[in-house]
JSON list of C-alpha atoms in Angstrom, two decimals:
[
{"chain": "A", "resi": 1, "resn": "UNK", "atom": "CA", "xyz": [0.31, 0.52, 0.01]},
{"chain": "A", "resi": 2, "resn": "UNK", "atom": "CA", "xyz": [0.88, 3.40, -0.66]},
{"chain": "A", "resi": 3, "resn": "UNK", "atom": "CA", "xyz": [2.45, 5.60, 2.77]},
{"chain": "A", "resi": 4, "resn": "UNK", "atom": "CA", "xyz": [4.43, 8.25, 3.37]},
{"chain": "A", "resi": 5, "resn": "UNK", "atom": "CA", "xyz": [5.83, 8.52, 6.91]},
{"chain": "A", "resi": 6, "resn": "UNK", "atom": "CA", "xyz": [6.77, 11.63, 8.65]},
{"chain": "A", "resi": 7, "resn": "UNK", "atom": "CA", "xyz": [7.97, 10.56, 12.15]},
{"chain": "A", "resi": 8, "resn": "UNK", "atom": "CA", "xyz": [8.40, 14.47, 14.03]},
{"chain": "A", "resi": 9, "resn": "UNK", "atom": "CA", "xyz": [5.44, 15.59, 15.17]},
{"chain": "A", "resi": 10, "resn": "UNK", "atom": "CA", "xyz": [6.28, 18.42, 16.59]},
{"chain": "A", "resi": 11, "resn": "UNK", "atom": "CA", "xyz": [9.75, 20.32, 16.15]},
{"chain": "A", "resi": 12, "resn": "UNK", "atom": "CA", "xyz": [9.96, 23.28, 18.57]},
{"chain": "A", "resi": 13, "resn": "UNK", "atom": "CA", "xyz": [13.28, 25.29, 17.75]},
{"chain": "A", "resi": 14, "resn": "UNK", "atom": "CA", "xyz": [15.56, 28.71, 18.49]},
{"chain": "A", "resi": 15, "resn": "UNK", "atom": "CA", "xyz": [15.40, 31.22, 15.54]},
{"chain": "A", "resi": 16, "resn": "UNK", "atom": "CA", "xyz": [19.05, 30.63, 14.01]},
{"chain": "A", "resi": 17, "resn": "UNK", "atom": "CA", "xyz": [18.26, 26.94, 14.52]},
{"chain": "A", "resi": 18, "resn": "UNK", "atom": "CA", "xyz": [18.64, 24.50, 11.34]},
{"chain": "A", "resi": 19, "resn": "UNK", "atom": "CA", "xyz": [16.22, 21.95, 10.67]},
{"chain": "A", "resi": 20, "resn": "UNK", "atom": "CA", "xyz": [15.62, 18.79, 8.91]},
{"chain": "A", "resi": 21, "resn": "UNK", "atom": "CA", "xyz": [12.38, 16.83, 9.02]},
{"chain": "A", "resi": 22, "resn": "UNK", "atom": "CA", "xyz": [11.88, 13.56, 8.08]},
{"chain": "A", "resi": 23, "resn": "UNK", "atom": "CA", "xyz": [10.07, 11.51, 5.68]},
{"chain": "A", "resi": 24, "resn": "UNK", "atom": "CA", "xyz": [10.15, 8.12, 4.50]},
{"chain": "A", "resi": 25, "resn": "UNK", "atom": "CA", "xyz": [7.52, 6.47, 0.90]},
{"chain": "A", "resi": 26, "resn": "UNK", "atom": "CA", "xyz": [6.92, 3.73, -0.06]},
{"chain": "A", "resi": 27, "resn": "UNK", "atom": "CA", "xyz": [5.09, 3.63, -3.53]},
{"chain": "A", "resi": 28, "resn": "UNK", "atom": "CA", "xyz": [5.42, 2.15, -6.55]},
{"chain": "A", "resi": 29, "resn": "UNK", "atom": "CA", "xyz": [6.37, 3.19, -9.77]},
{"chain": "A", "resi": 30, "resn": "UNK", "atom": "CA", "xyz": [7.91, 6.62, -10.51]},
{"chain": "A", "resi": 31, "resn": "UNK", "atom": "CA", "xyz": [7.85, 8.85, -8.08]},
{"chain": "A", "resi": 32, "resn": "UNK", "atom": "CA", "xyz": [6.37, 12.83, -7.27]},
{"chain": "A", "resi": 33, "resn": "UNK", "atom": "CA", "xyz": [7.32, 14.33, -4.14]},
{"chain": "A", "resi": 34, "resn": "UNK", "atom": "CA", "xyz": [6.59, 17.12, -2.81]},
{"chain": "A", "resi": 35, "resn": "UNK", "atom": "CA", "xyz": [6.66, 19.10, 0.46]},
{"chain": "A", "resi": 36, "resn": "UNK", "atom": "CA", "xyz": [3.24, 21.78, 1.24]},
{"chain": "A", "resi": 37, "resn": "UNK", "atom": "CA", "xyz": [3.29, 24.34, 3.97]},
{"chain": "A", "resi": 38, "resn": "UNK", "atom": "CA", "xyz": [0.77, 25.64, 5.73]},
{"chain": "A", "resi": 39, "resn": "UNK", "atom": "CA", "xyz": [0.61, 28.65, 8.09]},
{"chain": "A", "resi": 40, "resn": "UNK", "atom": "CA", "xyz": [-1.70, 29.37, 10.50]},
{"chain": "A", "resi": 41, "resn": "UNK", "atom": "CA", "xyz": [-5.22, 30.44, 8.88]},
{"chain": "A", "resi": 42, "resn": "UNK", "atom": "CA", "xyz": [-3.07, 29.94, 5.45]},
{"chain": "A", "resi": 43, "resn": "UNK", "atom": "CA", "xyz": [-4.34, 27.33, 2.92]},
{"chain": "A", "resi": 44, "resn": "UNK", "atom": "CA", "xyz": [-2.16, 24.72, 2.34]},
{"chain": "A", "resi": 45, "resn": "UNK", "atom": "CA", "xyz": [0.79, 25.90, -0.06]},
{"chain": "A", "resi": 46, "resn": "UNK", "atom": "CA", "xyz": [3.53, 24.33, -2.32]},
{"chain": "A", "resi": 47, "resn": "UNK", "atom": "CA", "xyz": [7.30, 24.37, -0.68]},
{"chain": "A", "resi": 48, "resn": "UNK", "atom": "CA", "xyz": [8.96, 22.52, -3.55]},
{"chain": "A", "resi": 49, "resn": "UNK", "atom": "CA", "xyz": [8.63, 19.40, -5.51]},
{"chain": "A", "resi": 50, "resn": "UNK", "atom": "CA", "xyz": [10.81, 16.24, -6.71]},
{"chain": "A", "resi": 51, "resn": "UNK", "atom": "CA", "xyz": [10.38, 15.18, -10.35]},
{"chain": "A", "resi": 52, "resn": "UNK", "atom": "CA", "xyz": [12.77, 13.08, -11.19]},
{"chain": "A", "resi": 53, "resn": "UNK", "atom": "CA", "xyz": [15.60, 15.47, -11.47]},
{"chain": "A", "resi": 54, "resn": "UNK", "atom": "CA", "xyz": [18.46, 16.73, -9.62]},
{"chain": "A", "resi": 55, "resn": "UNK", "atom": "CA", "xyz": [17.94, 14.70, -6.11]},
{"chain": "A", "resi": 56, "resn": "UNK", "atom": "CA", "xyz": [18.43, 17.82, -4.56]},
{"chain": "A", "resi": 57, "resn": "UNK", "atom": "CA", "xyz": [15.95, 20.28, -4.79]},
{"chain": "A", "resi": 58, "resn": "UNK", "atom": "CA", "xyz": [15.17, 23.94, -4.14]},
{"chain": "A", "resi": 59, "resn": "UNK", "atom": "CA", "xyz": [12.22, 24.86, -2.71]},
{"chain": "A", "resi": 60, "resn": "UNK", "atom": "CA", "xyz": [11.15, 28.67, -1.46]},
{"chain": "A", "resi": 61, "resn": "UNK", "atom": "CA", "xyz": [12.27, 30.96, 1.61]},
{"chain": "A", "resi": 62, "resn": "UNK", "atom": "CA", "xyz": [15.28, 29.00, 1.26]},
{"chain": "A", "resi": 63, "resn": "UNK", "atom": "CA", "xyz": [13.64, 25.40, 2.05]},
{"chain": "A", "resi": 64, "resn": "UNK", "atom": "CA", "xyz": [15.58, 22.24, -0.23]},
{"chain": "A", "resi": 65, "resn": "UNK", "atom": "CA", "xyz": [14.76, 18.72, 0.09]},
{"chain": "A", "resi": 66, "resn": "UNK", "atom": "CA", "xyz": [17.02, 15.52, -0.49]},
{"chain": "A", "resi": 67, "resn": "UNK", "atom": "CA", "xyz": [15.78, 12.40, -2.68]},
{"chain": "A", "resi": 68, "resn": "UNK", "atom": "CA", "xyz": [17.49, 9.56, -1.60]},
{"chain": "A", "resi": 69, "resn": "UNK", "atom": "CA", "xyz": [15.74, 7.15, -3.61]},
{"chain": "A", "resi": 70, "resn": "UNK", "atom": "CA", "xyz": [18.01, 3.70, -1.51]},
{"chain": "A", "resi": 71, "resn": "UNK", "atom": "CA", "xyz": [16.94, 4.95, 1.43]},
{"chain": "A", "resi": 72, "resn": "UNK", "atom": "CA", "xyz": [12.90, 5.46, 0.39]},
{"chain": "A", "resi": 73, "resn": "UNK", "atom": "CA", "xyz": [13.54, 9.20, 1.88]},
{"chain": "A", "resi": 74, "resn": "UNK", "atom": "CA", "xyz": [12.37, 13.20, 0.96]},
{"chain": "A", "resi": 75, "resn": "UNK", "atom": "CA", "xyz": [14.18, 14.95, 4.31]},
{"chain": "A", "resi": 76, "resn": "UNK", "atom": "CA", "xyz": [13.32, 18.43, 3.83]},
{"chain": "A", "resi": 77, "resn": "UNK", "atom": "CA", "xyz": [15.75, 20.90, 5.36]},
{"chain": "A", "resi": 78, "resn": "UNK", "atom": "CA", "xyz": [16.99, 24.85, 5.71]},
{"chain": "A", "resi": 79, "resn": "UNK", "atom": "CA", "xyz": [20.23, 25.82, 6.97]},
{"chain": "A", "resi": 80, "resn": "UNK", "atom": "CA", "xyz": [18.51, 28.69, 9.65]},
{"chain": "A", "resi": 81, "resn": "UNK", "atom": "CA", "xyz": [14.71, 28.67, 10.59]},
{"chain": "A", "resi": 82, "resn": "UNK", "atom": "CA", "xyz": [13.13, 31.82, 11.36]},
{"chain": "A", "resi": 83, "resn": "UNK", "atom": "CA", "xyz": [10.03, 32.97, 13.35]},
{"chain": "A", "resi": 84, "resn": "UNK", "atom": "CA", "xyz": [7.58, 32.85, 10.34]},
{"chain": "A", "resi": 85, "resn": "UNK", "atom": "CA", "xyz": [8.69, 29.55, 9.13]},
{"chain": "A", "resi": 86, "resn": "UNK", "atom": "CA", "xyz": [6.39, 28.74, 12.23]},
{"chain": "A", "resi": 87, "resn": "UNK", "atom": "CA", "xyz": [3.72, 26.01, 10.25]},
{"chain": "A", "resi": 88, "resn": "UNK", "atom": "CA", "xyz": [2.19, 22.78, 9.68]},
{"chain": "A", "resi": 89, "resn": "UNK", "atom": "CA", "xyz": [4.66, 21.40, 6.89]},
{"chain": "A", "resi": 90, "resn": "UNK", "atom": "CA", "xyz": [3.26, 18.03, 5.26]},
{"chain": "A", "resi": 91, "resn": "UNK", "atom": "CA", "xyz": [5.61, 15.59, 2.74]},
{"chain": "A", "resi": 92, "resn": "UNK", "atom": "CA", "xyz": [3.47, 13.62, -0.10]},
{"chain": "A", "resi": 93, "resn": "UNK", "atom": "CA", "xyz": [4.03, 11.43, -2.37]},
{"chain": "A", "resi": 94, "resn": "UNK", "atom": "CA", "xyz": [1.41, 12.02, -5.64]},
{"chain": "A", "resi": 95, "resn": "UNK", "atom": "CA", "xyz": [-2.09, 12.14, -3.36]},
{"chain": "A", "resi": 96, "resn": "UNK", "atom": "CA", "xyz": [-0.79, 10.62, -0.27]},
{"chain": "A", "resi": 97, "resn": "UNK", "atom": "CA", "xyz": [0.56, 12.66, 2.46]},
{"chain": "A", "resi": 98, "resn": "UNK", "atom": "CA", "xyz": [2.04, 12.18, 5.78]},
{"chain": "A", "resi": 99, "resn": "UNK", "atom": "CA", "xyz": [0.58, 13.14, 9.14]},
{"chain": "A", "resi": 100, "resn": "UNK", "atom": "CA", "xyz": [2.39, 16.42, 9.18]},
{"chain": "A", "resi": 101, "resn": "UNK", "atom": "CA", "xyz": [4.48, 17.83, 11.66]},
{"chain": "A", "resi": 102, "resn": "UNK", "atom": "CA", "xyz": [4.35, 21.01, 13.62]},
{"chain": "A", "resi": 103, "resn": "UNK", "atom": "CA", "xyz": [6.86, 23.62, 13.75]},
{"chain": "A", "resi": 104, "resn": "UNK", "atom": "CA", "xyz": [7.32, 26.20, 16.02]},
{"chain": "A", "resi": 105, "resn": "UNK", "atom": "CA", "xyz": [10.27, 28.76, 15.72]},
{"chain": "A", "resi": 106, "resn": "UNK", "atom": "CA", "xyz": [11.12, 30.88, 19.04]},
{"chain": "A", "resi": 107, "resn": "UNK", "atom": "CA", "xyz": [12.17, 34.44, 18.53]},
{"chain": "B", "resi": 1, "resn": "UNK", "atom": "CA", "xyz": [-7.34, 33.59, -11.43]},
{"chain": "B", "resi": 2, "resn": "UNK", "atom": "CA", "xyz": [-9.33, 32.39, -9.24]},
{"chain": "B", "resi": 3, "resn": "UNK", "atom": "CA", "xyz": [-8.15, 29.73, -6.78]},
{"chain": "B", "resi": 4, "resn": "UNK", "atom": "CA", "xyz": [-9.87, 26.44, -5.68]},
{"chain": "B", "resi": 5, "resn": "UNK", "atom": "CA", "xyz": [-13.16, 27.48, -3.62]},
{"chain": "B", "resi": 6, "resn": "UNK", "atom": "CA", "xyz": [-15.09, 25.60, -1.36]},
{"chain": "B", "resi": 7, "resn": "UNK", "atom": "CA", "xyz": [-18.80, 26.21, 0.29]},
{"chain": "B", "resi": 8, "resn": "UNK", "atom": "CA", "xyz": [-19.84, 26.09, 3.05]},
{"chain": "B", "resi": 9, "resn": "UNK", "atom": "CA", "xyz": [-17.31, 27.53, 4.89]},
{"chain": "B", "resi": 10, "resn": "UNK", "atom": "CA", "xyz": [-18.37, 26.67, 7.86]},
{"chain": "B", "resi": 11, "resn": "UNK", "atom": "CA", "xyz": [-21.77, 23.44, 8.42]},
{"chain": "B", "resi": 12, "resn": "UNK", "atom": "CA", "xyz": [-23.05, 22.52, 11.77]},
{"chain": "B", "resi": 13, "resn": "UNK", "atom": "CA", "xyz": [-25.22, 19.64, 11.59]},
{"chain": "B", "resi": 14, "resn": "UNK", "atom": "CA", "xyz": [-26.76, 17.33, 13.59]},
{"chain": "B", "resi": 15, "resn": "UNK", "atom": "CA", "xyz": [-25.84, 13.40, 13.92]},
{"chain": "B", "resi": 16, "resn": "UNK", "atom": "CA", "xyz": [-27.76, 11.35, 11.62]},
{"chain": "B", "resi": 17, "resn": "UNK", "atom": "CA", "xyz": [-28.49, 14.59, 8.57]},
{"chain": "B", "resi": 18, "resn": "UNK", "atom": "CA", "xyz": [-26.92, 14.31, 5.14]},
{"chain": "B", "resi": 19, "resn": "UNK", "atom": "CA", "xyz": [-24.53, 17.23, 4.37]},
{"chain": "B", "resi": 20, "resn": "UNK", "atom": "CA", "xyz": [-23.01, 18.32, 1.24]},
{"chain": "B", "resi": 21, "resn": "UNK", "atom": "CA", "xyz": [-19.89, 19.90, 0.43]},
{"chain": "B", "resi": 22, "resn": "UNK", "atom": "CA", "xyz": [-18.74, 21.37, -2.31]},
{"chain": "B", "resi": 23, "resn": "UNK", "atom": "CA", "xyz": [-15.31, 22.58, -4.46]},
{"chain": "B", "resi": 24, "resn": "UNK", "atom": "CA", "xyz": [-15.08, 24.77, -7.35]},
{"chain": "B", "resi": 25, "resn": "UNK", "atom": "CA", "xyz": [-11.45, 23.82, -8.60]},
{"chain": "B", "resi": 26, "resn": "UNK", "atom": "CA", "xyz": [-9.06, 25.61, -11.23]},
{"chain": "B", "resi": 27, "resn": "UNK", "atom": "CA", "xyz": [-10.56, 26.48, -14.71]},
{"chain": "B", "resi": 28, "resn": "UNK", "atom": "CA", "xyz": [-8.84, 23.77, -16.47]},
{"chain": "B", "resi": 29, "resn": "UNK", "atom": "CA", "xyz": [-7.42, 22.23, -13.98]},
{"chain": "B", "resi": 30, "resn": "UNK", "atom": "CA", "xyz": [-8.34, 18.17, -15.09]},
{"chain": "B", "resi": 31, "resn": "UNK", "atom": "CA", "xyz": [-7.43, 16.80, -11.42]},
{"chain": "B", "resi": 32, "resn": "UNK", "atom": "CA", "xyz": [-9.45, 16.94, -8.42]},
{"chain": "B", "resi": 33, "resn": "UNK", "atom": "CA", "xyz": [-9.23, 15.82, -4.95]},
{"chain": "B", "resi": 34, "resn": "UNK", "atom": "CA", "xyz": [-10.82, 15.11, -1.93]},
{"chain": "B", "resi": 35, "resn": "UNK", "atom": "CA", "xyz": [-9.41, 14.98, 1.32]},
{"chain": "B", "resi": 36, "resn": "UNK", "atom": "CA", "xyz": [-10.30, 15.22, 5.58]},
{"chain": "B", "resi": 37, "resn": "UNK", "atom": "CA", "xyz": [-7.93, 16.99, 8.05]},
{"chain": "B", "resi": 38, "resn": "UNK", "atom": "CA", "xyz": [-8.43, 16.32, 11.36]},
{"chain": "B", "resi": 39, "resn": "UNK", "atom": "CA", "xyz": [-6.17, 16.65, 14.74]},
{"chain": "B", "resi": 40, "resn": "UNK", "atom": "CA", "xyz": [-3.50, 14.67, 14.88]},
{"chain": "B", "resi": 41, "resn": "UNK", "atom": "CA", "xyz": [-4.55, 12.60, 11.93]},
{"chain": "B", "resi": 42, "resn": "UNK", "atom": "CA", "xyz": [-2.86, 14.73, 9.29]},
{"chain": "B", "resi": 43, "resn": "UNK", "atom": "CA", "xyz": [-4.55, 14.58, 5.52]},
{"chain": "B", "resi": 44, "resn": "UNK", "atom": "CA", "xyz": [-6.29, 11.74, 5.10]},
{"chain": "B", "resi": 45, "resn": "UNK", "atom": "CA", "xyz": [-7.20, 11.18, 1.30]},
{"chain": "B", "resi": 46, "resn": "UNK", "atom": "CA", "xyz": [-10.47, 10.33, 0.44]},
{"chain": "B", "resi": 47, "resn": "UNK", "atom": "CA", "xyz": [-11.14, 10.41, -3.07]},
{"chain": "B", "resi": 48, "resn": "UNK", "atom": "CA", "xyz": [-9.55, 11.53, -6.18]},
{"chain": "B", "resi": 49, "resn": "UNK", "atom": "CA", "xyz": [-11.37, 12.59, -9.70]},
{"chain": "B", "resi": 50, "resn": "UNK", "atom": "CA", "xyz": [-9.83, 12.75, -13.27]},
{"chain": "B", "resi": 51, "resn": "UNK", "atom": "CA", "xyz": [-12.16, 14.89, -14.79]},
{"chain": "B", "resi": 52, "resn": "UNK", "atom": "CA", "xyz": [-15.77, 12.89, -14.21]},
{"chain": "B", "resi": 53, "resn": "UNK", "atom": "CA", "xyz": [-14.09, 10.01, -13.42]},
{"chain": "B", "resi": 54, "resn": "UNK", "atom": "CA", "xyz": [-13.11, 8.21, -10.42]},
{"chain": "B", "resi": 55, "resn": "UNK", "atom": "CA", "xyz": [-10.20, 5.97, -10.14]},
{"chain": "B", "resi": 56, "resn": "UNK", "atom": "CA", "xyz": [-9.85, 5.88, -6.86]},
{"chain": "B", "resi": 57, "resn": "UNK", "atom": "CA", "xyz": [-12.11, 5.17, -4.36]},
{"chain": "B", "resi": 58, "resn": "UNK", "atom": "CA", "xyz": [-9.95, 3.61, -1.39]},
{"chain": "B", "resi": 59, "resn": "UNK", "atom": "CA", "xyz": [-10.40, 6.02, 0.86]},
{"chain": "B", "resi": 60, "resn": "UNK", "atom": "CA", "xyz": [-13.53, 6.95, 1.34]},
{"chain": "B", "resi": 61, "resn": "UNK", "atom": "CA", "xyz": [-13.97, 6.18, 5.59]},
{"chain": "B", "resi": 62, "resn": "UNK", "atom": "CA", "xyz": [-17.56, 3.70, 4.24]},
{"chain": "B", "resi": 63, "resn": "UNK", "atom": "CA", "xyz": [-20.46, 4.20, 2.16]},
{"chain": "B", "resi": 64, "resn": "UNK", "atom": "CA", "xyz": [-21.86, 6.77, 4.25]},
{"chain": "B", "resi": 65, "resn": "UNK", "atom": "CA", "xyz": [-19.23, 8.79, 1.42]},
{"chain": "B", "resi": 66, "resn": "UNK", "atom": "CA", "xyz": [-19.47, 9.58, -1.94]},
{"chain": "B", "resi": 67, "resn": "UNK", "atom": "CA", "xyz": [-18.61, 12.43, -4.32]},
{"chain": "B", "resi": 68, "resn": "UNK", "atom": "CA", "xyz": [-19.57, 13.06, -7.87]},
{"chain": "B", "resi": 69, "resn": "UNK", "atom": "CA", "xyz": [-17.98, 15.48, -10.24]},
{"chain": "B", "resi": 70, "resn": "UNK", "atom": "CA", "xyz": [-19.89, 16.83, -13.16]},
{"chain": "B", "resi": 71, "resn": "UNK", "atom": "CA", "xyz": [-19.24, 18.80, -16.42]},
{"chain": "B", "resi": 72, "resn": "UNK", "atom": "CA", "xyz": [-15.07, 18.00, -15.55]},
{"chain": "B", "resi": 73, "resn": "UNK", "atom": "CA", "xyz": [-15.42, 20.81, -12.65]},
{"chain": "B", "resi": 74, "resn": "UNK", "atom": "CA", "xyz": [-17.29, 21.46, -10.08]},
{"chain": "B", "resi": 75, "resn": "UNK", "atom": "CA", "xyz": [-17.68, 18.58, -7.05]},
{"chain": "B", "resi": 76, "resn": "UNK", "atom": "CA", "xyz": [-19.88, 17.57, -4.39]},
{"chain": "B", "resi": 77, "resn": "UNK", "atom": "CA", "xyz": [-19.36, 14.82, -1.38]},
{"chain": "B", "resi": 78, "resn": "UNK", "atom": "CA", "xyz": [-21.90, 13.89, 0.05]},
{"chain": "B", "resi": 79, "resn": "UNK", "atom": "CA", "xyz": [-21.99, 12.32, 3.86]},
{"chain": "B", "resi": 80, "resn": "UNK", "atom": "CA", "xyz": [-25.01, 10.75, 4.57]},
{"chain": "B", "resi": 81, "resn": "UNK", "atom": "CA", "xyz": [-26.46, 9.96, 8.04]},
{"chain": "B", "resi": 82, "resn": "UNK", "atom": "CA", "xyz": [-23.25, 11.90, 9.78]},
{"chain": "B", "resi": 83, "resn": "UNK", "atom": "CA", "xyz": [-21.77, 10.78, 12.90]},
{"chain": "B", "resi": 84, "resn": "UNK", "atom": "CA", "xyz": [-20.08, 12.79, 15.18]},
{"chain": "B", "resi": 85, "resn": "UNK", "atom": "CA", "xyz": [-16.24, 10.91, 14.10]},
{"chain": "B", "resi": 86, "resn": "UNK", "atom": "CA", "xyz": [-17.14, 12.99, 10.77]},
{"chain": "B", "resi": 87, "resn": "UNK", "atom": "CA", "xyz": [-16.07, 16.20, 11.96]},
{"chain": "B", "resi": 88, "resn": "UNK", "atom": "CA", "xyz": [-13.68, 17.65, 10.90]},
{"chain": "B", "resi": 89, "resn": "UNK", "atom": "CA", "xyz": [-11.81, 20.23, 7.92]},
{"chain": "B", "resi": 90, "resn": "UNK", "atom": "CA", "xyz": [-12.63, 18.89, 4.29]},
{"chain": "B", "resi": 91, "resn": "UNK", "atom": "CA", "xyz": [-10.07, 19.52, 1.67]},
{"chain": "B", "resi": 92, "resn": "UNK", "atom": "CA", "xyz": [-10.47, 19.95, -1.68]},
{"chain": "B", "resi": 93, "resn": "UNK", "atom": "CA", "xyz": [-7.64, 20.23, -4.21]},
{"chain": "B", "resi": 94, "resn": "UNK", "atom": "CA", "xyz": [-7.11, 20.30, -8.39]},
{"chain": "B", "resi": 95, "resn": "UNK", "atom": "CA", "xyz": [-3.96, 20.22, -10.28]},
{"chain": "B", "resi": 96, "resn": "UNK", "atom": "CA", "xyz": [-3.46, 20.71, -14.12]},
{"chain": "B", "resi": 97, "resn": "UNK", "atom": "CA", "xyz": [-3.29, 16.40, -14.29]},
{"chain": "B", "resi": 98, "resn": "UNK", "atom": "CA", "xyz": [-3.09, 13.70, -12.31]},
{"chain": "B", "resi": 99, "resn": "UNK", "atom": "CA", "xyz": [0.76, 12.96, -12.79]},
{"chain": "B", "resi": 100, "resn": "UNK", "atom": "CA", "xyz": [1.85, 14.24, -10.13]},
{"chain": "B", "resi": 101, "resn": "UNK", "atom": "CA", "xyz": [1.86, 18.37, -10.87]},
{"chain": "B", "resi": 102, "resn": "UNK", "atom": "CA", "xyz": [0.93, 20.33, -7.42]},
{"chain": "B", "resi": 103, "resn": "UNK", "atom": "CA", "xyz": [-1.69, 20.60, -6.05]},
{"chain": "B", "resi": 104, "resn": "UNK", "atom": "CA", "xyz": [-3.73, 23.87, -5.40]},
{"chain": "B", "resi": 105, "resn": "UNK", "atom": "CA", "xyz": [-6.37, 24.07, -2.29]},
{"chain": "B", "resi": 106, "resn": "UNK", "atom": "CA", "xyz": [-9.00, 25.91, -0.90]},
{"chain": "B", "resi": 107, "resn": "UNK", "atom": "CA", "xyz": [-9.99, 27.29, 2.30]},
{"chain": "B", "resi": 108, "resn": "UNK", "atom": "CA", "xyz": [-11.88, 24.03, 3.85]},
{"chain": "B", "resi": 109, "resn": "UNK", "atom": "CA", "xyz": [-15.29, 23.00, 4.92]},
{"chain": "B", "resi": 110, "resn": "UNK", "atom": "CA", "xyz": [-14.99, 22.86, 8.71]},
{"chain": "B", "resi": 111, "resn": "UNK", "atom": "CA", "xyz": [-17.79, 20.56, 9.66]},
{"chain": "B", "resi": 112, "resn": "UNK", "atom": "CA", "xyz": [-19.18, 20.07, 13.46]},
{"chain": "B", "resi": 113, "resn": "UNK", "atom": "CA", "xyz": [-21.51, 17.16, 13.77]},
{"chain": "B", "resi": 114, "resn": "UNK", "atom": "CA", "xyz": [-23.40, 17.74, 17.45]}
]
């Protein structure tokens, strides 16, 4: 069965700390992987996507993700988080989403 | 252009009643998706449409849930004989095509079953 796992449910960081959110998928066939973000009170929106190109994908607001096929992983990273990054982050393989990670950045 | 819209934004209903939730996708988007978002449950896939067809209904929780799409545009999600556990935010999204394109999400309908 298709599935996406996010192991960090809640993350609290101070500003300027580095961020890595884990995502593992189980999905047959061609894999299209996404990270979406939902800021407080806003719609879900795309952060970045992987479409069988360079395994290191760069998205908006300084986020990046690395696709590692051998590990079935697509972890999200940001070298230095800001207070405005406080949001919920969802990893997805096509239309199958993980349970989300709530990130709180302390000013 | 206009984004994905959903109506109503909030719906409060009594247990046992039927409800209809509506989604207007972005014009020209052939794929349409329904999700349920509950606290601690993340985004639960319900169903998707490619045009008016629903190739994957595997996410519908029970036979009380059904959805249709007409004219390759508007979609309606119907929940019959609502139960308290149906309370959640129901999200609709659309994408240009199904093949893993970026999805554009609507604001959701918050359903509360008393």
